[in-house]
PDB file of C-alpha atoms and ligand atoms in Angstrom:
ATOM      1  CA  MET Y   1      85.669  51.706   0.156  1.00  0.00           C
ATOM      2  CA  ILE Y   2      82.351  53.484   0.378  1.00  0.00           C
ATOM      3  CA  GLU Y   3      79.429  51.062   1.459  1.00  0.00           C
ATOM      4  CA  LEU Y   4      75.755  51.980   0.268  1.00  0.00           C
ATOM      5  CA  LEU Y   5      73.142  50.211   2.349  1.00  0.00           C
ATOM      6  CA  GLY Y   6      69.853  50.247   1.031  1.00  0.00           C
ATOM      7  CA  MET Y   7      67.363  48.582  -1.255  1.00  0.00           C
ATOM      8  CA  SER Y   8      65.858  49.081  -4.670  1.00  0.00           C
ATOM      9  CA  SER Y   9      63.756  52.178  -3.743  1.00  0.00           C
ATOM     10  CA  PRO Y  10      63.869  55.698  -5.373  1.00  0.00           C
ATOM     11  CA  ASN Y  11      65.947  57.258  -2.283  1.00  0.00           C
ATOM     12  CA  VAL Y  12      68.380  54.596  -2.666  1.00  0.00           C
ATOM     13  CA  VAL Y  13      68.626  55.068  -6.355  1.00  0.00           C
ATOM     14  CA  LYS Y  14      69.445  58.473  -6.213  1.00  0.00           C
ATOM     15  CA  ILE Y  15      72.770  57.714  -4.429  1.00  0.00           C
ATOM     16  CA  VAL Y  16      74.059  55.004  -6.769  1.00  0.00           C
ATOM     17  CA  ILE Y  17      73.383  57.383  -9.395  1.00  0.00           C
ATOM     18  CA  MET Y  18      75.623  60.057  -7.924  1.00  0.00           C
ATOM     19  CA  LEU Y  19      78.304  57.045  -7.329  1.00  0.00           C
ATOM     20  CA  GLU Y  20      78.212  56.091 -10.689  1.00  0.00           C
ATOM     21  CA  GLU Y  21      78.426  59.538 -11.960  1.00  0.00           C
ATOM     22  CA  LEU Y  22      81.530  60.088  -9.861  1.00  0.00           C
ATOM     23  CA  GLY Y  23      83.055  56.732 -10.937  1.00  0.00           C
ATOM     24  CA  VAL Y  24      83.965  55.955  -7.701  1.00  0.00           C
ATOM     25  CA  PRO Y  25      84.147  52.327  -6.216  1.00  0.00           C
ATOM     26  CA  TYR Y  26      81.614  51.130  -3.777  1.00  0.00           C
ATOM     27  CA  LYS Y  27      79.994  48.251  -2.110  1.00  0.00           C
ATOM     28  CA  LEU Y  28      76.180  47.989  -2.576  1.00  0.00           C
ATOM     29  CA  THR Y  29      74.547  45.928   0.572  1.00  0.00           C
ATOM     30  CA  HIS Y  30      70.943  45.104   0.689  1.00  0.00           C
ATOM     31  CA  PHE Y  31      68.966  45.871   3.944  1.00  0.00           C
ATOM     32  CA  ASP Y  32      65.771  44.012   4.426  1.00  0.00           C
ATOM     33  CA  VAL Y  33      63.369  47.063   5.982  1.00  0.00           C
ATOM     34  CA  PHE Y  34      60.714  44.715   6.879  1.00  0.00           C
ATOM     35  CA  SER Y  35      63.083  42.802   9.000  1.00  0.00           C
ATOM     36  CA  GLY Y  36      62.410  45.830  11.538  1.00  0.00           C
ATOM     37  CA  ALA Y  37      66.457  45.845  12.168  1.00  0.00           C
ATOM     38  CA  GLN Y  38      66.313  49.706  11.112  1.00  0.00           C
ATOM     39  CA  HIS Y  39      64.460  50.264  14.757  1.00  0.00           C
ATOM     40  CA  GLY Y  40      67.284  48.416  16.579  1.00  0.00           C
ATOM     41  CA  ALA Y  41      70.233  50.252  18.447  1.00  0.00           C
ATOM     42  CA  GLU Y  42      72.834  49.155  15.951  1.00  0.00           C
ATOM     43  CA  PHE Y  43      71.148  50.694  12.583  1.00  0.00           C
ATOM     44  CA  ARG Y  44      69.923  53.600  14.456  1.00  0.00           C
ATOM     45  CA  ALA Y  45      73.562  54.499  15.373  1.00  0.00           C
ATOM     46  CA  LYS Y  46      74.097  54.884  11.849  1.00  0.00           C
ATOM     47  CA  SER Y  47      70.750  56.071  10.854  1.00  0.00           C
ATOM     48  CA  PRO Y  48      69.047  57.946  14.150  1.00  0.00           C
ATOM     49  CA  ASN Y  49      65.471  57.896  11.867  1.00  0.00           C
ATOM     50  CA  GLY Y  50      65.658  54.452  11.038  1.00  0.00           C
ATOM     51  CA  LYS Y  51      65.784  54.646   7.075  1.00  0.00           C
ATOM     52  CA  VAL Y  52      67.905  53.626   4.515  1.00  0.00           C
ATOM     53  CA  PRO Y  53      69.921  54.898   2.626  1.00  0.00           C
ATOM     54  CA  VAL Y  54      72.694  55.114   4.683  1.00  0.00           C
ATOM     55  CA  LEU Y  55      76.360  55.719   3.189  1.00  0.00           C
ATOM     56  CA  ILE Y  56      79.431  54.260   5.253  1.00  0.00           C
ATOM     57  CA  ASP Y  57      82.438  56.679   4.196  1.00  0.00           C
ATOM     58  CA  GLU Y  58      85.620  55.141   3.354  1.00  0.00           C
ATOM     59  CA  ASP Y  59      86.496  56.084   7.084  1.00  0.00           C
ATOM     60  CA  GLY Y  60      83.793  54.181   8.367  1.00  0.00           C
ATOM     61  CA  THR Y  61      81.648  57.732   8.851  1.00  0.00           C
ATOM     62  CA  PRO Y  62      77.865  57.167   8.646  1.00  0.00           C
ATOM     63  CA  VAL Y  63      75.676  59.718   6.749  1.00  0.00           C
ATOM     64  CA  PHE Y  64      71.893  59.386   6.642  1.00  0.00           C
ATOM     65  CA  GLU Y  65      69.345  61.513   4.853  1.00  0.00           C
ATOM     66  CA  SER Y  66      69.567  60.960   0.898  1.00  0.00           C
ATOM     67  CA  ALA Y  67      70.113  64.661   0.158  1.00  0.00           C
ATOM     68  CA  ALA Y  68      72.831  65.079   2.894  1.00  0.00           C
ATOM     69  CA  ILE Y  69      74.350  61.783   1.297  1.00  0.00           C
ATOM     70  CA  LEU Y  70      74.701  63.693  -1.843  1.00  0.00           C
ATOM     71  CA  LEU Y  71      75.640  66.865  -0.518  1.00  0.00           C
ATOM     72  CA  HIS Y  72      78.534  64.913   1.231  1.00  0.00           C
ATOM     73  CA  LEU Y  73      79.511  63.250  -1.552  1.00  0.00           C
ATOM     74  CA  ALA Y  74      79.286  66.559  -3.979  1.00  0.00           C
ATOM     75  CA  ARG Y  75      81.559  68.500  -1.288  1.00  0.00           C
ATOM     76  CA  LYS Y  76      84.154  66.062  -1.078  1.00  0.00           C
ATOM     77  CA  SER Y  77      84.407  65.824  -4.724  1.00  0.00           C
ATOM     78  CA  GLY Y  78      83.677  69.184  -5.864  1.00  0.00           C
ATOM     79  CA  ARG Y  79      81.212  67.956  -8.171  1.00  0.00           C
ATOM     80  CA  PHE Y  80      77.621  68.399  -9.532  1.00  0.00           C
ATOM     81  CA  MET Y  81      76.838  71.967  -7.108  1.00  0.00           C
ATOM     82  CA  PRO Y  82      77.949  74.994  -7.695  1.00  0.00           C
ATOM     83  CA  PRO Y  83      80.440  76.802  -5.737  1.00  0.00           C
ATOM     84  CA  GLU Y  84      78.755  78.360  -2.586  1.00  0.00           C
ATOM     85  CA  SER Y  85      80.447  81.850  -3.991  1.00  0.00           C
ATOM     86  CA  ASP Y  86      78.025  81.695  -6.925  1.00  0.00           C
ATOM     87  CA  VAL Y  87      74.951  82.617  -4.725  1.00  0.00           C
ATOM     88  CA  ASP Y  88      72.352  82.575  -7.804  1.00  0.00           C
ATOM     89  CA  ALA Y  89      73.214  79.081  -8.842  1.00  0.00           C
ATOM     90  CA  ARG Y  90      73.589  77.922  -5.337  1.00  0.00           C
ATOM     91  CA  ARG Y  91      70.024  79.167  -4.418  1.00  0.00           C
ATOM     92  CA  ILE Y  92      68.263  77.350  -7.851  1.00  0.00           C
ATOM     93  CA  ALA Y  93      70.236  74.001  -7.004  1.00  0.00           C
ATOM     94  CA  ASP Y  94      69.486  73.995  -3.034  1.00  0.00           C
ATOM     95  CA  GLN Y  95      65.759  74.851  -3.739  1.00  0.00           C
ATOM     96  CA  TRP Y  96      65.068  72.153  -6.061  1.00  0.00           C
ATOM     97  CA  LEU Y  97      66.946  69.517  -4.188  1.00  0.00           C
ATOM     98  CA  MET Y  98      65.174  70.244  -1.283  1.00  0.00           C
ATOM     99  CA  PHE Y  99      61.912  70.561  -3.139  1.00  0.00           C
ATOM    100  CA  GLN Y 100      62.339  66.871  -3.842  1.00  0.00           C
ATOM    101  CA  THR Y 101      63.240  65.650  -0.389  1.00  0.00           C
ATOM    102  CA  ALA Y 102      60.306  67.903   1.256  1.00  0.00           C
ATOM    103  CA  SER Y 103      57.531  67.440  -1.213  1.00  0.00           C
ATOM    104  CA  ILE Y 104      58.358  65.016  -4.173  1.00  0.00           C
ATOM    105  CA  GLY Y 105      59.632  61.963  -2.072  1.00  0.00           C
ATOM    106  CA  PRO Y 106      57.129  62.500   1.184  1.00  0.00           C
ATOM    107  CA  MET Y 107      53.788  63.013  -0.884  1.00  0.00           C
ATOM    108  CA  PHE Y 108      54.812  60.383  -3.872  1.00  0.00           C
ATOM    109  CA  GLY Y 109      55.554  57.977  -0.720  1.00  0.00           C
ATOM    110  CA  GLN Y 110      52.176  58.508   0.322  1.00  0.00           C
ATOM    111  CA  TYR Y 111      50.534  58.097  -2.894  1.00  0.00           C
ATOM    112  CA  VAL Y 112      52.261  54.985  -3.409  1.00  0.00           C
ATOM    113  CA  HIS Y 113      51.212  53.532  -0.107  1.00  0.00           C
ATOM    114  CA  PHE Y 114      47.644  54.553  -0.664  1.00  0.00           C
ATOM    115  CA  PHE Y 115      47.212  53.015  -4.253  1.00  0.00           C
ATOM    116  CA  ARG Y 116      49.208  50.043  -3.152  1.00  0.00           C
ATOM    117  CA  TYR Y 117      47.928  49.062   0.469  1.00  0.00           C
ATOM    118  CA  ALA Y 118      44.722  50.855   0.911  1.00  0.00           C
ATOM    119  CA  PRO Y 119      42.976  51.259  -2.293  1.00  0.00           C
ATOM    120  CA  THR Y 120      39.794  51.329  -1.046  1.00  0.00           C
ATOM    121  CA  GLU Y 121      40.127  54.351   1.168  1.00  0.00           C
ATOM    122  CA  THR Y 122      39.159  56.940  -1.323  1.00  0.00           C
ATOM    123  CA  TYR Y 123      39.857  60.138   0.604  1.00  0.00           C
ATOM    124  CA  GLY Y 124      43.672  58.967   1.094  1.00  0.00           C
ATOM    125  CA  LEU Y 125      44.101  58.125  -2.292  1.00  0.00           C
ATOM    126  CA  LYS Y 126      42.573  61.191  -3.783  1.00  0.00           C
ATOM    127  CA  ARG Y 127      44.386  63.562  -1.481  1.00  0.00           C
ATOM    128  CA  TYR Y 128      47.651  61.862  -2.700  1.00  0.00           C
ATOM    129  CA  ALA Y 129      46.947  61.378  -6.265  1.00  0.00           C
ATOM    130  CA  SER Y 130      45.976  65.273  -6.571  1.00  0.00           C
ATOM    131  CA  GLU Y 131      49.125  66.685  -4.580  1.00  0.00           C
ATOM    132  CA  ALA Y 132      51.277  63.908  -6.579  1.00  0.00           C
ATOM    133  CA  ALA Y 133      49.666  65.585  -9.829  1.00  0.00           C
ATOM    134  CA  ARG Y 134      50.206  69.229  -8.490  1.00  0.00           C
ATOM    135  CA  LEU Y 135      53.809  68.395  -7.734  1.00  0.00           C
ATOM    136  CA  LEU Y 136      54.216  67.038 -11.296  1.00  0.00           C
ATOM    137  CA  GLY Y 137      52.982  70.115 -12.722  1.00  0.00           C
ATOM    138  CA  VAL Y 138      55.120  72.298 -10.569  1.00  0.00           C
ATOM    139  CA  LEU Y 139      58.324  70.093 -12.183  1.00  0.00           C
ATOM    140  CA  ASP Y 140      57.034  70.070 -15.644  1.00  0.00           C
ATOM    141  CA  ARG Y 141      56.689  74.198 -15.307  1.00  0.00           C
ATOM    142  CA  HIS Y 142      60.307  74.628 -13.985  1.00  0.00           C
ATOM    143  CA  ALA Y 143      61.401  72.341 -16.728  1.00  0.00           C
ATOM    144  CA  ALA Y 144      59.984  74.132 -19.443  1.00  0.00           C
ATOM    145  CA  GLU Y 145      62.077  77.202 -18.294  1.00  0.00           C
ATOM    146  CA  SER Y 146      65.581  75.566 -17.041  1.00  0.00           C
ATOM    147  CA  PRO Y 147      67.699  72.981 -18.987  1.00  0.00           C
ATOM    148  CA  TYR Y 148      67.866  70.983 -15.870  1.00  0.00           C
ATOM    149  CA  LEU Y 149      65.871  71.006 -12.606  1.00  0.00           C
ATOM    150  CA  SER Y 150      69.222  71.880 -10.631  1.00  0.00           C
ATOM    151  CA  GLY Y 151      69.753  75.201 -13.093  1.00  0.00           C
ATOM    152  CA  LYS Y 152      71.778  75.309 -16.101  1.00  0.00           C
ATOM    153  CA  ASP Y 153      73.697  72.449 -15.445  1.00  0.00           C
ATOM    154  CA  TYR Y 154      72.969  68.940 -14.599  1.00  0.00           C
ATOM    155  CA  GLY Y 155      73.161  68.323 -10.721  1.00  0.00           C
ATOM    156  CA  LEU Y 156      71.923  66.862  -7.215  1.00  0.00           C
ATOM    157  CA  ALA Y 157      68.347  68.136  -7.972  1.00  0.00           C
ATOM    158  CA  ASP Y 158      68.220  66.069 -11.086  1.00  0.00           C
ATOM    159  CA  MET Y 159      69.832  62.946  -9.554  1.00  0.00           C
ATOM    160  CA  ALA Y 160      67.504  63.048  -6.839  1.00  0.00           C
ATOM    161  CA  THR Y 161      64.023  63.621  -8.822  1.00  0.00           C
ATOM    162  CA  TRP Y 162      64.827  61.164 -11.657  1.00  0.00           C
ATOM    163  CA  PRO Y 163      64.290  58.051  -9.887  1.00  0.00           C
ATOM    164  CA  TRP Y 164      61.148  59.175  -8.343  1.00  0.00           C
ATOM    165  CA  ILE Y 165      59.834  60.060 -11.984  1.00  0.00           C
ATOM    166  CA  ARG Y 166      61.088  56.404 -12.929  1.00  0.00           C
ATOM    167  CA  THR Y 167      58.681  55.040 -10.107  1.00  0.00           C
ATOM    168  CA  ALA Y 168      55.942  56.966 -11.150  1.00  0.00           C
ATOM    169  CA  ASP Y 169      56.412  55.905 -14.840  1.00  0.00           C
ATOM    170  CA  GLN Y 170      56.510  52.467 -13.935  1.00  0.00           C
ATOM    171  CA  MET Y 171      54.033  52.214 -11.210  1.00  0.00           C
ATOM    172  CA  PHE Y 172      51.612  55.378 -10.538  1.00  0.00           C
ATOM    173  CA  PRO Y 173      48.087  54.793 -11.765  1.00  0.00           C
ATOM    174  CA  LEU Y 174      48.434  58.398 -12.949  1.00  0.00           C
ATOM    175  CA  PHE Y 175      50.860  57.483 -15.388  1.00  0.00           C
ATOM    176  CA  THR Y 176      49.747  53.864 -15.914  1.00  0.00           C
ATOM    177  CA  GLU Y 177      46.031  54.307 -16.110  1.00  0.00           C
ATOM    178  CA  GLN Y 178      45.473  57.939 -16.424  1.00  0.00           C
ATOM    179  CA  GLY Y 179      47.888  59.141 -19.188  1.00  0.00           C
ATOM    180  CA  MET Y 180      49.646  61.925 -17.205  1.00  0.00           C
ATOM    181  CA  TRP Y 181      52.681  62.176 -19.364  1.00  0.00           C
ATOM    182  CA  SER Y 182      50.446  64.151 -22.145  1.00  0.00           C
ATOM    183  CA  ARG Y 183      50.219  66.852 -19.349  1.00  0.00           C
ATOM    184  CA  LEU Y 184      53.864  67.054 -18.740  1.00  0.00           C
ATOM    185  CA  PRO Y 185      55.810  67.471 -22.108  1.00  0.00           C
ATOM    186  CA  ALA Y 186      58.652  69.506 -20.642  1.00  0.00           C
ATOM    187  CA  LEU Y 187      59.155  66.946 -17.769  1.00  0.00           C
ATOM    188  CA  ARG Y 188      58.969  63.827 -20.178  1.00  0.00           C
ATOM    189  CA  ALA Y 189      61.835  65.848 -22.343  1.00  0.00           C
ATOM    190  CA  TRP Y 190      63.823  66.048 -19.206  1.00  0.00           C
ATOM    191  CA  PHE Y 191      63.476  62.617 -18.051  1.00  0.00           C
ATOM    192  CA  ASP Y 192      64.436  61.380 -21.167  1.00  0.00           C
ATOM    193  CA  LYS Y 193      67.534  63.387 -21.653  1.00  0.00           C
ATOM    194  CA  VAL Y 194      68.645  62.294 -17.869  1.00  0.00           C
ATOM    195  CA  GLY Y 195      67.933  58.897 -18.682  1.00  0.00           C
ATOM    196  CA  GLU Y 196      70.544  59.012 -21.500  1.00  0.00           C
ATOM    197  CA  ARG Y 197      73.051  59.640 -19.485  1.00  0.00           C
ATOM    198  CA  PRO Y 198      75.802  56.688 -18.635  1.00  0.00           C
ATOM    199  CA  GLY Y 199      75.916  57.449 -15.088  1.00  0.00           C
ATOM    200  CA  VAL Y 200      72.429  57.125 -14.601  1.00  0.00           C
ATOM    201  CA  LYS Y 201      71.875  54.011 -17.125  1.00  0.00           C
ATOM    202  CA  ALA Y 202      75.069  52.353 -14.696  1.00  0.00           C
ATOM    203  CA  GLY Y 203      72.867  53.569 -11.748  1.00  0.00           C
ATOM    204  CA  VAL Y 204      70.001  51.711 -12.870  1.00  0.00           C
ATOM    205  CA  GLU Y 205      71.937  48.630 -13.829  1.00  0.00           C
ATOM    206  CA  SER Y 206      73.477  48.814 -10.596  1.00  0.00           C
ATOM    207  CA  ILE Y 207      70.397  48.890  -8.251  1.00  0.00           C
ATOM    208  CA  ALA Y 208      68.821  46.206 -10.450  1.00  0.00           C
ATOM    209  CA  ARG Y 209      71.216  43.785  -8.573  1.00  0.00           C
ATOM    210  CA  LEU Y 210      69.312  44.503  -5.207  1.00  0.00           C
ATOM    211  CA  MET Y 211      65.941  43.263  -6.989  1.00  0.00           C
ATOM    212  CA  PRO Y 212      65.947  39.790  -6.128  1.00  0.00           C
ATOM    213  CA  ASP Y 213      66.585  40.713  -2.659  1.00  0.00           C
ATOM    214  CA  ASP Y 214      64.049  43.031  -2.100  1.00  0.00           C
ATOM    215  CA  ALA Y 215      61.670  40.497  -3.710  1.00  0.00           C
ATOM    216  CA  ALA Y 216      62.689  37.692  -1.140  1.00  0.00           C
ATOM    217  CA  ALA Y 217      62.398  40.297   1.872  1.00  0.00           C
ATOM    218  CA  PHE Y 218      58.742  41.042   0.613  1.00  0.00           C
ATOM    219  CA  GLN Y 219      57.962  37.541   0.431  1.00  0.00           C
ATOM    220  CA  ARG Y 220      59.160  36.960   3.731  1.00  0.00           C
ATOM    221  CA  ALA Y 221      57.124  39.694   5.142  1.00  0.00           C
ATOM    222  CA  ASP Y 222      54.136  38.286   7.140  1.00  0.00           C
ATOM    223  CA  SER Y 223      51.587  40.508   8.010  1.00  0.00           C
ATOM    224  CA  GLU Y 224      53.134  41.219  11.722  1.00  0.00           C
ATOM    225  CA  ALA Y 225      56.163  42.462   9.623  1.00  0.00           C
ATOM    226  CA  MET Y 226      53.919  44.663   7.337  1.00  0.00           C
ATOM    227  CA  ASP Y 227      52.259  46.034  10.443  1.00  0.00           C
ATOM    228  CA  ARG Y 228      55.318  46.923  12.005  1.00  0.00           C
ATOM    229  CA  PHE Y 229      56.980  48.359   9.011  1.00  0.00           C
ATOM    230  CA  PHE Y 230      53.910  50.632   8.401  1.00  0.00           C
ATOM    231  CA  GLY Y 231      53.690  51.375  11.933  1.00  0.00           C
ATOM    232  CA  ARG Y 232      50.125  49.984  12.493  1.00  0.00           C
ATOM    233  CA  GLY Y 233      48.397  48.812  15.607  1.00  0.00           C
ATOM    234  CA  LYS Y 234      50.786  47.472  18.602  1.00  0.00           C
ATOM    235  CA  PHE Y 235      53.757  48.477  16.576  1.00  0.00           C
ATOM    236  CA  ASP Y 236      53.100  52.173  16.413  1.00  0.00           C
ATOM    237  CA  HIS Y 237      56.312  53.593  16.531  1.00  0.00           C
ATOM    238  CA  ALA Y 238      55.343  56.529  18.788  1.00  0.00           C
ATOM    239  CA  PRO Y 239      53.974  55.012  21.758  1.00  0.00           C
ATOM    240  CA  GLY Y 240      51.449  56.875  23.486  1.00  0.00           C
ATOM    241  CA  VAL Y 241      50.437  58.919  20.503  1.00  0.00           C
ATOM    242  CA  VAL Y 242      47.958  56.153  19.258  1.00  0.00           C
ATOM    243  CA  ALA Y 243      46.417  54.021  21.868  1.00  0.00           C
TER     244      ALA Y 243
HETATM  245  N1  LIG O 301      64.065  61.151   4.118  1.00  0.00           N
HETATM  246  C1  LIG O 301      64.521  60.180   3.708  1.00  0.00           C
HETATM  247  C2  LIG O 301      63.634  58.981   3.387  1.00  0.00           C
HETATM  248  C3  LIG O 301      64.183  57.683   3.281  1.00  0.00           C
HETATM  249  C4  LIG O 301      63.223  56.671   3.405  1.00  0.00           C
HETATM  250  O1  LIG O 301      62.212  56.604   3.125  1.00  0.00           O
HETATM  251  N2  LIG O 301      63.715  55.234   3.187  1.00  0.00           N
HETATM  252  C5  LIG O 301      62.795  54.174   3.305  1.00  0.00           C
HETATM  253  C6  LIG O 301      62.954  53.423   2.088  1.00  0.00           C
HETATM  254  S1  LIG O 301      62.925  54.321   0.376  1.00  0.00           S
HETATM  255  C7  LIG O 301      63.087  53.337   4.402  1.00  0.00           C
HETATM  256  O2  LIG O 301      64.010  53.230   4.692  1.00  0.00           O
HETATM  257  N3  LIG O 301      61.794  52.722   5.126  1.00  0.00           N
HETATM  258  C8  LIG O 301      61.987  51.924   6.080  1.00  0.00           C
HETATM  259  C9  LIG O 301      61.017  52.165   7.312  1.00  0.00           C
HETATM  260  O3  LIG O 301      60.053  53.316   7.060  1.00  0.00           O
HETATM  261  O4  LIG O 301      61.162  51.565   8.151  1.00  0.00           O
HETATM  262  C10 LIG O 301      65.845  60.065   2.538  1.00  0.00           C
HETATM  263  O5  LIG O 301      65.543  60.985   1.686  1.00  0.00           O
HETATM  264  O6  LIG O 301      66.695  59.282   3.051  1.00  0.00           O
END
């Protein structure tokens, strides 16, 4: 059976949604990122970048990077990606999947970092709030012109982006305090439409099983574990770059 290692974060939710959409059995295993075990040799053999999600395929092959996992599952199933031969549809689907992993994920992630862990550092907070707002505008304009982010059909870019918009809706000050939705009518309609899919609802239900483990891991994380997690001070993960 497929095993998915992860936590309840958006990069993991997107894989759970894909597995639910495919209707394949899978085992969801919690991974405690605050433990630091992602930097050990055993985990790095599966995920050289030391991050979740990691999918262990039925034959034991590990796959890391969430978009690569989605593409792997799409190739194996022949679903949720236009065929290679449909060059135009494939270009659109590829662009918006890569836009999620190259821009939405990293920039939204930095924004979360600053408003949760360094809210008084206004330079970083403003920089990532304004970049997150700009990226949301890009998505809204695309959603106004295209039935799905992936193109005319629902696909990987929708699965990859939806969990990040869900996180934004639930916790970004841009949404909770600054009324961001009023500026994003097309994105709102897309978000609601995708959220109604049975596979997406099943994914949200499935990932909720990891939330108590995440909460317990966060509770256990002392200041040293947090410094290690964020690569601060003596836990700089690129020795020699920071004194
Ligand atoms: N580009 C990666 C990002 C994955 C990522 O940032 N994972 C986070 C959780 S959502 C993680 O494992 N963090 C642990 C760490 O940074 O040590 C992907 O899309 O899979």
